[in-house]
Amino acid sequence: MKSGDQKNTKKASVDRTTFRKKIMAHRMQVFGGVAAVVIAVVVIIIVCRVSFLNQVYTGYEVISTVPRQYVETSTIVSFGNGFLTYSADGIHCTDAKGNDVWSFPYEMQTPMVEVNGNYAAVADYNGRSIYVFNATGEIGTIQTAGPVREIEISATGVVLSVEDGGDVTPVHLYYYDGREIASYRTTMSKSGYPLALGISDNGKLVGVSYLYLDNGVLTSKVAFYNFGEVGQNETDNLVSGYDYQGALVPVVEFLSDSTAFAVANDRIVFFRGGERPTGVADILLHEEVQSVFYGEEKVGLVYLNSAGDTKYKMEIYDASGRLETTLYFDIEYEDIFFYGDMIVIYNASSAMIFADNGNLKYQGDFEEAVLLMIPAGSGQRYILVMKDEIQTIILR
């Protein structure tokens, strides 16, 4: 019996080992199959990416046209998937197909309009009302304590208002329905004059550039305020600040809830942190910046090209301050924007489109004068807003 038991036990042991080998072989086979699929997908993505970057369009086709009523003295700006038209008499929203979405009448001397994604804020310079809109129309009215001098709006509809308070400059943060979130007051002697401001997408962080004299020397401070729990324990909600002697900082903006940047006459600075933003890159600039644009976690700077055959030079930085691309162009531009992996430059009569690696993808003239060029859901499709019509085009 013992001998038989041992024999049976040995046989069972051999079977178990064989079974394990088969399991391992099966797992390796499955792993190899999955790995092959993953590698194939990665190769396809790389091939498509390379093909996209190298593809060049030589013209465009108009695939639809709808009429549009032009209003003299009006201004248009992109808004969501359409655009806003505003003047001293009111504001009007139109979708990409030319349909009237909503209108809102008002009377203003100098209307200021700020757009962030699907939210927009409108106020009269020195007025005391801020109107807030989304894709459906007006969603709230804010009555301010003092005359409004500047406004910003976050991607969630939080409104930042700089108001005139005489010897002090009040800064207020509001929900779109008019409820005040927080406020603080600045003075020339304490902080300086607020020159530029930005607000994070979630409305929690506010960045402000102040201009002041430090022992007779022009100096700028970029200060960050946190209106969440962390900032409640700090004086005036101030959580971090940086001084730049001899600099003028006219641009402070957020790329996301936790990344921001500031552009001065002599540098571009990047900040990171969702609670207490800290500087992560400080790049000195040796040329005068003509324009700043941003989006998709990137920042673009445009300079006059003093040492080349083209009129303009452009530098593209990522959110950490790394210089990604330098490219050159000649056309006089009215607007520049990021669109996915592309950079779109246009004016009333022509456009240039670059891939983010610097390859030129399109350059050509419009058939009619264009007031606004809007992305339309793919890298090939765009909406062209003209005085009397709206065209949807596809690059060919």
Short mmCIF file of C-alpha atoms in Angstrom, two decimals:
data_model
loop_
_atom_site.label_atom_id
_atom_site.label_comp_id
_atom_site.label_asym_id
_atom_site.label_seq_id
_atom_site.Cartn_x
_atom_site.Cartn_y
_atom_site.Cartn_z
CA MET A 1 0.00 0.00 0.00
CA LYS A 2 2.79 2.39 0.83
CA SER A 3 4.54 1.65 -2.39
CA GLY A 4 1.33 2.16 -4.29
CA ASP A 5 0.64 5.36 -2.40
CA GLN A 6 4.05 6.70 -3.23
CA LYS A 7 3.60 5.83 -6.85
CA ASN A 8 0.24 7.51 -6.99
CA THR A 9 1.59 10.51 -5.15
CA LYS A 10 4.47 10.82 -7.55
CA LYS A 11 2.14 10.58 -10.49
CA ALA A 12 -0.10 13.29 -9.02
CA SER A 13 2.96 15.51 -8.55
CA VAL A 14 3.98 15.11 -12.16
CA ASP A 15 0.50 15.95 -13.37
CA ARG A 16 0.42 19.10 -11.25
CA THR A 17 3.74 20.26 -12.68
CA THR A 18 2.55 19.62 -16.18
CA PHE A 19 -0.65 21.49 -15.45
CA ARG A 20 1.29 24.50 -14.17
CA LYS A 21 3.46 24.50 -17.26
CA LYS A 22 0.38 24.49 -19.44
CA ILE A 23 -1.11 27.35 -17.45
CA MET A 24 2.12 29.32 -17.77
CA ALA A 25 2.29 28.60 -21.48
CA HIS A 26 -1.30 29.73 -21.89
CA ARG A 27 -0.65 32.91 -19.94
CA MET A 28 2.41 33.66 -22.04
CA GLN A 29 0.38 33.04 -25.17
CA VAL A 30 -2.36 35.40 -23.96
CA PHE A 31 0.23 37.96 -22.87
CA GLY A 32 1.97 37.69 -26.22
CA GLY A 33 -1.33 38.21 -28.02
CA VAL A 34 -2.24 41.23 -25.91
CA ALA A 35 1.26 42.66 -26.30
CA ALA A 36 1.04 42.21 -30.06
CA VAL A 37 -2.31 44.05 -30.13
CA VAL A 38 -0.94 46.87 -27.95
CA ILE A 39 2.17 47.20 -30.12
CA ALA A 40 0.00 47.23 -33.25
CA VAL A 41 -2.22 49.96 -31.79
CA VAL A 42 0.81 52.02 -30.76
CA VAL A 43 2.31 51.64 -34.24
CA ILE A 44 -0.98 52.68 -35.84
CA ILE A 45 -1.17 55.74 -33.55
CA ILE A 46 2.42 56.69 -34.36
CA VAL A 47 1.84 56.23 -38.10
CA CYS A 48 -1.36 58.29 -37.94
CA ARG A 49 0.40 60.95 -35.87
CA VAL A 50 3.34 61.16 -38.28
CA SER A 51 0.95 61.18 -41.24
CA PHE A 52 -1.07 63.99 -39.65
CA LEU A 53 2.00 66.07 -38.85
CA ASN A 54 3.30 65.70 -42.40
CA GLN A 55 0.00 66.18 -44.20
CA VAL A 56 -0.24 69.49 -46.04
CA TYR A 57 -3.52 71.05 -47.21
CA THR A 58 -3.49 73.19 -50.34
CA GLY A 59 -7.01 74.64 -50.24
CA TYR A 60 -10.46 74.32 -48.72
CA GLU A 61 -13.99 73.40 -49.75
CA VAL A 62 -17.10 75.23 -48.56
CA ILE A 63 -19.49 72.51 -47.41
CA SER A 64 -22.31 74.74 -46.12
CA THR A 65 -23.33 78.40 -46.14
CA VAL A 66 -26.01 80.16 -44.09
CA PRO A 67 -26.98 83.84 -44.16
CA ARG A 68 -26.08 86.18 -41.30
CA GLN A 69 -27.35 89.65 -40.40
CA TYR A 70 -24.48 92.04 -39.78
CA VAL A 71 -24.83 94.73 -37.10
CA GLU A 72 -22.72 97.86 -37.52
CA THR A 73 -20.41 98.79 -34.61
CA SER A 74 -20.73 95.27 -33.18
CA THR A 75 -17.92 92.99 -32.03
CA ILE A 76 -17.85 89.20 -32.28
CA VAL A 77 -15.98 86.65 -30.12
CA SER A 78 -15.90 82.86 -30.05
CA PHE A 79 -18.20 81.26 -27.49
CA GLY A 80 -18.59 77.52 -26.99
CA ASN A 81 -19.41 76.02 -30.37
CA GLY A 82 -20.58 79.34 -31.78
CA PHE A 83 -20.00 83.04 -31.23
CA LEU A 84 -21.26 86.14 -29.45
CA THR A 85 -22.08 89.44 -31.12
CA TYR A 86 -22.20 92.43 -28.78
CA SER A 87 -22.49 96.20 -28.89
CA ALA A 88 -23.65 99.03 -26.63
CA ASP A 89 -27.26 97.83 -27.06
CA GLY A 90 -27.01 94.17 -26.15
CA ILE A 91 -25.44 90.78 -26.72
CA HIS A 92 -26.51 87.96 -29.03
CA CYS A 93 -25.49 84.28 -29.23
CA THR A 94 -25.34 82.36 -32.52
CA ASP A 95 -24.45 78.70 -32.97
CA ALA A 96 -22.11 77.29 -35.62
CA LYS A 97 -25.04 76.60 -37.95
CA GLY A 98 -26.16 80.22 -37.86
CA ASN A 99 -29.14 79.63 -35.58
CA ASP A 100 -30.11 82.36 -33.10
CA VAL A 101 -29.66 80.87 -29.63
CA TRP A 102 -30.42 83.79 -27.32
CA SER A 103 -30.34 87.58 -27.07
CA PHE A 104 -30.01 89.91 -24.10
CA PRO A 105 -30.64 93.66 -24.36
CA TYR A 106 -28.84 96.26 -22.23
CA GLU A 107 -27.57 99.81 -22.46
CA MET A 108 -23.84 100.29 -21.92
CA GLN A 109 -21.31 102.94 -22.81
CA THR A 110 -18.26 100.66 -22.92
CA PRO A 111 -19.22 96.98 -22.69
CA MET A 112 -16.52 94.57 -21.48
CA VAL A 113 -16.97 90.91 -22.41
CA GLU A 114 -14.99 87.98 -21.02
CA VAL A 115 -15.45 84.39 -22.24
CA ASN A 116 -14.18 81.14 -20.76
CA GLY A 117 -15.45 77.99 -22.42
CA ASN A 118 -19.25 77.94 -22.13
CA TYR A 119 -19.48 80.91 -19.75
CA ALA A 120 -19.43 84.62 -20.51
CA ALA A 121 -19.59 87.76 -18.39
CA VAL A 122 -20.58 91.25 -19.57
CA ALA A 123 -20.19 94.52 -17.70
CA ASP A 124 -20.06 98.21 -18.51
CA TYR A 125 -16.81 99.95 -17.64
CA ASN A 126 -17.67 101.99 -14.51
CA GLY A 127 -21.06 100.30 -14.34
CA ARG A 128 -22.40 98.37 -11.35
CA SER A 129 -23.93 95.29 -12.97
CA ILE A 130 -22.30 92.14 -14.32
CA TYR A 131 -24.42 89.79 -16.43
CA VAL A 132 -23.41 86.14 -16.63
CA PHE A 133 -24.39 83.76 -19.44
CA ASN A 134 -23.96 80.16 -20.50
CA ALA A 135 -25.07 78.32 -23.63
CA THR A 136 -28.76 78.71 -22.70
CA GLY A 137 -28.70 82.46 -21.99
CA GLU A 138 -28.54 84.64 -18.88
CA ILE A 139 -28.01 82.66 -15.68
CA GLY A 140 -27.38 85.47 -13.21
CA THR A 141 -26.84 89.15 -12.50
CA ILE A 142 -24.25 90.50 -10.08
CA GLN A 143 -24.80 93.89 -8.46
CA THR A 144 -21.41 95.29 -7.47
CA ALA A 145 -20.54 97.57 -4.58
CA GLY A 146 -18.47 99.90 -6.72
CA PRO A 147 -17.89 100.84 -10.37
CA VAL A 148 -16.47 97.90 -12.30
CA ARG A 149 -13.04 98.40 -13.84
CA GLU A 150 -12.15 94.86 -14.94
CA ILE A 151 -13.73 91.40 -14.96
CA GLU A 152 -12.65 87.79 -15.40
CA ILE A 153 -14.70 84.59 -15.44
CA SER A 154 -13.67 81.01 -14.70
CA ALA A 155 -14.59 77.87 -16.63
CA THR A 156 -17.20 77.17 -13.91
CA GLY A 157 -18.85 80.60 -13.98
CA VAL A 158 -17.10 82.23 -11.00
CA VAL A 159 -16.65 85.96 -11.66
CA LEU A 160 -13.72 88.10 -10.55
CA SER A 161 -14.38 91.85 -10.42
CA VAL A 162 -11.94 94.70 -9.86
CA GLU A 163 -13.83 97.78 -8.70
CA ASP A 164 -13.11 101.42 -8.03
CA GLY A 165 -13.03 102.29 -4.34
CA GLY A 166 -11.28 105.63 -4.38
CA ASP A 167 -8.05 105.32 -2.42
CA VAL A 168 -8.42 101.53 -2.34
CA THR A 169 -9.08 98.96 -5.05
CA PRO A 170 -11.63 96.33 -3.99
CA VAL A 171 -11.42 92.91 -5.63
CA HIS A 172 -14.51 90.70 -5.36
CA LEU A 173 -15.18 87.07 -6.22
CA TYR A 174 -18.81 86.16 -7.02
CA TYR A 175 -20.86 83.14 -7.91
CA TYR A 176 -22.67 83.67 -11.20
CA ASP A 177 -25.97 84.13 -9.35
CA GLY A 178 -24.66 87.20 -7.51
CA ARG A 179 -23.59 85.68 -4.18
CA GLU A 180 -20.25 87.01 -3.02
CA ILE A 181 -17.60 84.36 -2.32
CA ALA A 182 -14.87 86.62 -0.98
CA SER A 183 -13.31 90.05 -1.30
CA TYR A 184 -10.19 91.93 -0.35
CA ARG A 185 -8.94 95.49 -0.73
CA THR A 186 -5.62 96.67 -2.09
CA THR A 187 -3.93 100.06 -1.86
CA MET A 188 -0.98 101.59 -3.67
CA SER A 189 0.93 101.84 -0.40
CA LYS A 190 0.22 98.23 0.63
CA SER A 191 0.25 96.17 -2.57
CA GLY A 192 0.44 98.51 -5.55
CA TYR A 193 -1.94 98.89 -8.47
CA PRO A 194 -3.47 95.67 -9.89
CA LEU A 195 -2.30 95.52 -13.49
CA ALA A 196 -3.44 92.05 -14.55
CA LEU A 197 -5.42 89.20 -13.06
CA GLY A 198 -6.44 85.64 -13.79
CA ILE A 199 -8.64 83.00 -12.22
CA SER A 200 -8.29 79.21 -12.15
CA ASP A 201 -10.83 76.99 -13.90
CA ASN A 202 -12.46 75.97 -10.62
CA GLY A 203 -12.53 79.56 -9.36
CA LYS A 204 -10.49 78.79 -6.23
CA LEU A 205 -7.20 80.47 -7.11
CA VAL A 206 -6.74 84.06 -8.23
CA GLY A 207 -3.48 85.48 -9.60
CA VAL A 208 -2.85 89.22 -9.60
CA SER A 209 0.01 91.29 -10.96
CA TYR A 210 0.65 94.47 -8.94
CA LEU A 211 2.76 97.42 -10.02
CA TYR A 212 4.48 99.54 -7.37
CA LEU A 213 7.60 101.58 -6.63
CA ASP A 214 10.24 100.03 -4.39
CA ASN A 215 12.71 102.74 -3.31
CA GLY A 216 12.05 104.53 -6.56
CA VAL A 217 12.44 101.40 -8.68
CA LEU A 218 9.51 100.12 -10.74
CA THR A 219 8.66 96.64 -9.40
CA SER A 220 5.96 94.07 -10.06
CA LYS A 221 4.56 91.46 -7.70
CA VAL A 222 2.68 88.38 -8.84
CA ALA A 223 0.47 87.32 -5.93
CA PHE A 224 -1.75 84.24 -5.60
CA TYR A 225 -4.88 84.11 -3.46
CA ASN A 226 -6.62 80.90 -2.39
CA PHE A 227 -10.33 81.16 -1.63
CA GLY A 228 -10.63 77.55 -0.51
CA GLU A 229 -9.89 76.04 2.89
CA VAL A 230 -6.13 76.59 2.70
CA GLY A 231 -6.49 80.31 2.00
CA GLN A 232 -8.89 80.88 4.90
CA ASN A 233 -5.98 80.60 7.32
CA GLU A 234 -3.94 83.28 5.54
CA THR A 235 -4.20 87.07 5.75
CA ASP A 236 -6.34 88.30 2.83
CA ASN A 237 -6.19 84.70 1.49
CA LEU A 238 -2.67 85.42 0.17
CA VAL A 239 -0.77 82.12 -0.18
CA SER A 240 2.28 83.05 -2.28
CA GLY A 241 3.89 86.02 -3.98
CA TYR A 242 6.91 86.83 -6.15
CA ASP A 243 8.63 90.18 -6.80
CA TYR A 244 10.27 91.17 -10.09
CA GLN A 245 12.30 94.34 -9.84
CA GLY A 246 12.32 96.55 -12.91
CA ALA A 247 9.65 94.45 -14.61
CA LEU A 248 6.16 95.16 -15.89
CA VAL A 249 3.79 92.15 -15.80
CA PRO A 250 0.71 92.76 -18.00
CA VAL A 251 -0.38 89.10 -18.27
CA VAL A 252 -1.31 86.58 -15.55
CA GLU A 253 -3.36 83.57 -16.64
CA PHE A 254 -4.19 80.01 -15.57
CA LEU A 255 -3.75 77.02 -17.84
CA SER A 256 -5.64 74.75 -15.41
CA ASP A 257 -6.64 74.51 -11.74
CA SER A 258 -3.01 74.05 -10.75
CA THR A 259 -0.85 75.69 -13.44
CA ALA A 260 -0.43 79.38 -14.19
CA PHE A 261 1.95 81.69 -16.01
CA ALA A 262 2.87 85.37 -16.08
CA VAL A 263 4.47 87.34 -18.89
CA ALA A 264 6.60 90.40 -18.15
CA ASN A 265 8.52 92.71 -20.42
CA ASP A 266 11.67 90.70 -19.70
CA ARG A 267 10.55 87.15 -18.81
CA ILE A 268 7.91 84.46 -18.74
CA VAL A 269 7.33 82.64 -15.45
CA PHE A 270 5.46 79.38 -14.87
CA PHE A 271 3.81 78.40 -11.59
CA ARG A 272 2.45 75.10 -10.32
CA GLY A 273 0.29 74.13 -7.34
CA GLY A 274 -3.42 73.83 -6.74
CA GLU A 275 -3.18 75.35 -3.24
CA ARG A 276 0.00 77.47 -3.06
CA PRO A 277 1.38 78.13 -6.55
CA THR A 278 5.17 78.14 -6.67
CA GLY A 279 7.47 79.11 -9.50
CA VAL A 280 8.77 76.18 -11.55
CA ALA A 281 10.43 78.06 -14.43
CA ASP A 282 11.66 81.62 -14.96
CA ILE A 283 12.78 82.24 -18.54
CA LEU A 284 14.40 85.54 -19.44
CA LEU A 285 13.26 87.08 -22.72
CA HIS A 286 15.60 89.11 -24.91
CA GLU A 287 13.04 90.46 -27.35
CA GLU A 288 9.84 92.47 -26.98
CA VAL A 289 6.71 90.30 -26.87
CA GLN A 290 4.07 91.37 -29.35
CA SER A 291 1.31 88.91 -28.43
CA VAL A 292 0.52 86.15 -25.95
CA PHE A 293 -1.91 83.26 -26.49
CA TYR A 294 -2.49 80.07 -24.54
CA GLY A 295 -4.51 76.90 -24.24
CA GLU A 296 -4.15 73.10 -24.13
CA GLU A 297 -1.47 73.40 -21.43
CA LYS A 298 0.69 75.52 -23.74
CA VAL A 299 1.67 79.16 -24.08
CA GLY A 300 2.66 80.98 -27.26
CA LEU A 301 4.73 84.16 -27.49
CA VAL A 302 5.02 86.21 -30.68
CA TYR A 303 7.94 88.54 -31.41
CA LEU A 304 9.08 90.67 -34.31
CA ASN A 305 11.73 88.65 -36.09
CA SER A 306 14.69 90.99 -36.22
CA ALA A 307 17.15 88.41 -37.53
CA GLY A 308 15.40 86.53 -40.29
CA ASP A 309 13.48 86.59 -43.55
CA THR A 310 10.03 86.52 -41.94
CA LYS A 311 8.32 89.30 -40.02
CA TYR A 312 7.34 87.28 -36.93
CA LYS A 313 8.83 84.61 -34.72
CA MET A 314 6.77 82.42 -32.39
CA GLU A 315 7.86 80.36 -29.38
CA ILE A 316 5.68 77.61 -27.89
CA TYR A 317 6.22 76.58 -24.25
CA ASP A 318 4.63 73.70 -22.36
CA ALA A 319 3.12 74.11 -18.88
CA SER A 320 6.46 73.40 -17.19
CA GLY A 321 8.23 76.16 -19.09
CA ARG A 322 10.01 73.95 -21.62
CA LEU A 323 10.46 75.50 -25.06
CA GLU A 324 8.81 73.05 -27.46
CA THR A 325 8.80 74.77 -30.83
CA THR A 326 10.02 77.89 -32.57
CA LEU A 327 8.39 78.83 -35.86
CA TYR A 328 8.26 81.77 -38.22
CA PHE A 329 5.54 83.46 -40.27
CA ASP A 330 4.83 86.58 -42.29
CA ILE A 331 1.11 87.31 -42.33
CA GLU A 332 -0.33 90.20 -40.33
CA TYR A 333 -2.50 88.38 -37.82
CA GLU A 334 -5.72 89.36 -36.08
CA ASP A 335 -5.90 86.25 -33.92
CA ILE A 336 -3.84 83.18 -33.04
CA PHE A 337 -5.13 80.15 -31.18
CA PHE A 338 -4.26 76.57 -30.28
CA TYR A 339 -6.53 73.92 -31.74
CA GLY A 340 -5.58 70.44 -30.59
CA ASP A 341 -2.15 69.74 -32.07
CA MET A 342 -2.27 72.82 -34.28
CA ILE A 343 -1.62 76.55 -34.15
CA VAL A 344 -4.02 78.65 -36.23
CA ILE A 345 -3.01 82.15 -37.38
CA TYR A 346 -5.41 84.26 -39.41
CA ASN A 347 -6.55 87.69 -40.52
CA ALA A 348 -9.47 88.89 -42.62
CA SER A 349 -8.00 87.65 -45.89
CA SER A 350 -5.77 84.66 -45.17
CA ALA A 351 -4.71 81.96 -42.71
CA MET A 352 -1.72 79.81 -41.79
CA ILE A 353 -1.95 76.57 -39.80
CA PHE A 354 1.05 74.87 -38.22
CA ALA A 355 1.36 71.50 -36.51
CA ASP A 356 2.76 71.77 -33.00
CA ASN A 357 6.10 70.43 -34.26
CA GLY A 358 6.44 73.49 -36.52
CA ASN A 359 5.40 71.88 -39.83
CA LEU A 360 3.27 74.14 -42.01
CA LYS A 361 -0.03 72.37 -42.73
CA TYR A 362 -1.96 75.06 -44.58
CA GLN A 363 -1.48 78.53 -46.02
CA GLY A 364 -4.01 80.26 -48.22
CA ASP A 365 -6.41 83.12 -48.84
CA PHE A 366 -10.10 83.37 -48.00
CA GLU A 367 -12.65 83.96 -50.73
CA GLU A 368 -14.29 86.74 -48.69
CA ALA A 369 -13.31 88.91 -45.70
CA VAL A 370 -13.45 86.85 -42.50
CA LEU A 371 -14.37 88.35 -39.13
CA LEU A 372 -13.91 85.21 -37.05
CA MET A 373 -12.44 81.74 -37.58
CA ILE A 374 -13.72 79.00 -35.25
CA PRO A 375 -12.73 75.32 -34.93
CA ALA A 376 -15.53 72.97 -35.93
CA GLY A 377 -14.83 69.63 -34.32
CA SER A 378 -11.87 68.32 -36.31
CA GLY A 379 -8.50 69.53 -37.50
CA GLN A 380 -9.85 69.95 -41.01
CA ARG A 381 -13.17 71.74 -40.33
CA TYR A 382 -13.63 75.40 -39.45
CA ILE A 383 -16.39 77.98 -39.25
CA LEU A 384 -15.76 81.27 -41.07
CA VAL A 385 -17.94 84.14 -39.87
CA MET A 386 -18.33 86.92 -42.41
CA LYS A 387 -20.49 90.03 -42.55
CA ASP A 388 -23.38 88.49 -44.46
CA GLU A 389 -22.91 84.75 -44.07
CA ILE A 390 -21.38 81.88 -42.11
CA GLN A 391 -19.40 79.24 -43.97
CA THR A 392 -18.38 75.79 -42.82
CA ILE A 393 -15.21 74.73 -44.62
CA ILE A 394 -13.05 71.62 -44.79
CA LEU A 395 -9.37 71.74 -45.66
CA ARG A 396 -8.35 69.68 -48.68
#
